[in-house]
Amino acid sequence: MARRKSRILAFQALYAWDSGSTDEQTLLDFSWASASQLERMGEDGKAFARLIISGTLEHLPQIDKMISRHLVNWEIGRLNKVDLAVLRMSVYSLMFQKDIPASIVIDEAVDISREFGADEAYRFVNGVLGAVKPAIEKEAQNR
């Protein structure tokens, strides 16, 4: 549950960043988040959220390329910002947080998408991540 709160915080930060309303440093200091949200999370939770945010932004071109390769009849620029934020942080986790099982990353993404996205967005997110996962695994084997 603690990591879910961290992922939600990271999702909110990436959504705000993509909307152009917040710079990276403001995202990472969480001055935009409510005090009660941060209090419930603790320092470990904030550190995990920071890792997702900074890692996603650092590797954004690579992440967006991976997402784009697995969109069917869509362009990344046309995606709903909620869906895009969920996909970006999840693809970051699949690519770079190898200690977290892919099934957990995808389940969390679907749950966050159900909570914050449009009615059927979770199916779209699940489908894209389901296609991205084996591609990432294949790339890892080829290294």
XYZ file of C-alpha atoms in Angstrom:
143
model
C 0.000 0.000 0.000
C 2.856 2.403 0.780
C 4.364 1.988 -2.673
C 0.959 2.526 -4.275
C 0.759 5.930 -2.561
C 4.233 6.691 -3.902
C 3.226 5.671 -7.403
C 0.113 7.855 -7.195
C 2.265 10.803 -6.093
C 4.681 10.124 -8.977
C 1.760 9.850 -11.408
C 0.361 13.195 -10.202
C 3.778 14.819 -10.573
C 4.307 13.483 -14.100
C 0.810 14.572 -15.086
C 1.523 18.093 -13.772
C 4.883 18.163 -15.561
C 3.325 17.098 -18.870
C 0.639 19.743 -18.468
C 3.440 22.303 -18.340
C 2.440 23.684 -14.980
C 5.363 22.481 -12.876
C 9.133 22.276 -13.296
C 11.158 19.231 -12.265
C 12.586 20.724 -9.058
C 9.130 21.710 -7.803
C 7.917 18.201 -8.595
C 10.720 16.643 -6.591
C 10.267 18.814 -3.499
C 6.521 18.017 -3.425
C 5.560 21.581 -2.488
C 2.462 21.094 -4.667
C 1.215 18.056 -2.698
C -0.990 18.218 0.367
C 0.673 17.961 3.768
C -1.600 15.088 4.783
C -0.722 13.137 1.627
C 2.990 13.538 2.347
C 2.607 12.784 6.040
C 0.912 9.450 5.336
C 3.682 8.514 2.950
C 6.793 8.979 5.068
C 10.349 9.588 3.879
C 10.745 6.182 2.213
C 7.572 6.726 0.218
C 8.683 10.170 -0.922
C 12.096 8.786 -1.904
C 10.456 6.062 -4.006
C 8.210 8.633 -5.714
C 11.234 10.877 -6.406
C 13.067 7.930 -7.955
C 10.168 7.253 -10.331
C 9.769 10.928 -11.243
C 13.445 11.693 -11.823
C 14.083 8.380 -13.575
C 11.118 8.822 -15.881
C 12.149 12.352 -16.843
C 15.796 11.350 -17.279
C 14.919 8.509 -19.660
C 11.889 10.140 -21.290
C 13.038 9.876 -24.949
C 13.773 6.161 -24.547
C 10.486 5.586 -22.673
C 8.409 7.485 -25.226
C 10.063 5.558 -28.052
C 9.142 2.265 -26.371
C 5.545 3.396 -25.844
C 5.245 4.674 -29.427
C 6.452 1.362 -30.857
C 3.572 -0.418 -29.123
C 0.680 1.905 -29.855
C -1.745 0.522 -32.413
C -3.473 3.207 -34.502
C -2.379 5.908 -32.043
C 0.329 8.530 -31.835
C 1.880 9.357 -28.491
C 1.038 13.048 -28.897
C -2.663 12.232 -29.072
C -2.791 10.193 -25.862
C -4.768 11.430 -22.900
C -2.336 13.011 -20.417
C -3.542 10.745 -17.594
C -2.886 7.627 -19.666
C 0.465 8.970 -20.826
C 1.650 9.716 -17.277
C 0.660 6.212 -16.133
C 2.344 4.610 -19.144
C 5.542 6.635 -18.798
C 6.121 5.839 -15.140
C 5.223 2.185 -15.690
C 7.511 1.768 -18.680
C 10.275 3.419 -16.644
C 9.727 0.824 -13.918
C 9.655 -2.060 -16.399
C 12.861 -0.863 -18.067
C 14.933 0.287 -15.107
C 13.524 -1.057 -11.825
C 14.340 -4.704 -12.402
C 13.862 -5.528 -8.708
C 10.111 -4.913 -9.067
C 8.194 -7.749 -10.764
C 6.562 -6.701 -14.041
C 3.229 -8.098 -12.870
C 3.216 -5.672 -9.929
C 4.121 -2.721 -12.153
C 1.311 -3.550 -14.579
C -1.256 -4.241 -11.835
C -0.452 -0.929 -10.152
C -0.694 0.913 -13.482
C -4.098 -0.614 -14.178
C -5.326 0.299 -10.690
C -4.107 3.898 -10.986
C -5.666 4.135 -14.432
C -8.985 2.849 -13.058
C -8.870 5.467 -10.312
C -7.780 8.497 -12.339
C -8.427 7.682 -15.999
C -11.486 7.537 -18.205
C -13.874 4.599 -17.878
C -12.066 2.145 -20.152
C -8.573 3.651 -19.997
C -7.294 0.856 -17.782
C -7.831 -1.616 -20.643
C -5.770 0.544 -22.979
C -2.984 0.902 -20.389
C -3.014 -2.845 -19.732
C -2.821 -3.594 -23.458
C 0.088 -1.257 -24.113
C 2.047 -2.481 -21.091
C 1.266 -6.073 -22.026
C 2.933 -5.428 -25.398
C 5.839 -3.437 -23.940
C 6.782 -6.046 -21.312
C 7.975 -8.796 -23.708
C 9.776 -6.223 -25.862
C 11.741 -5.018 -22.833
C 12.483 -8.613 -21.813
C 13.707 -9.396 -25.334
C 15.957 -6.318 -25.387
C 17.416 -7.339 -22.017
C 18.228 -10.831 -23.352
C 19.959 -9.366 -26.397
C 22.349 -7.263 -24.313
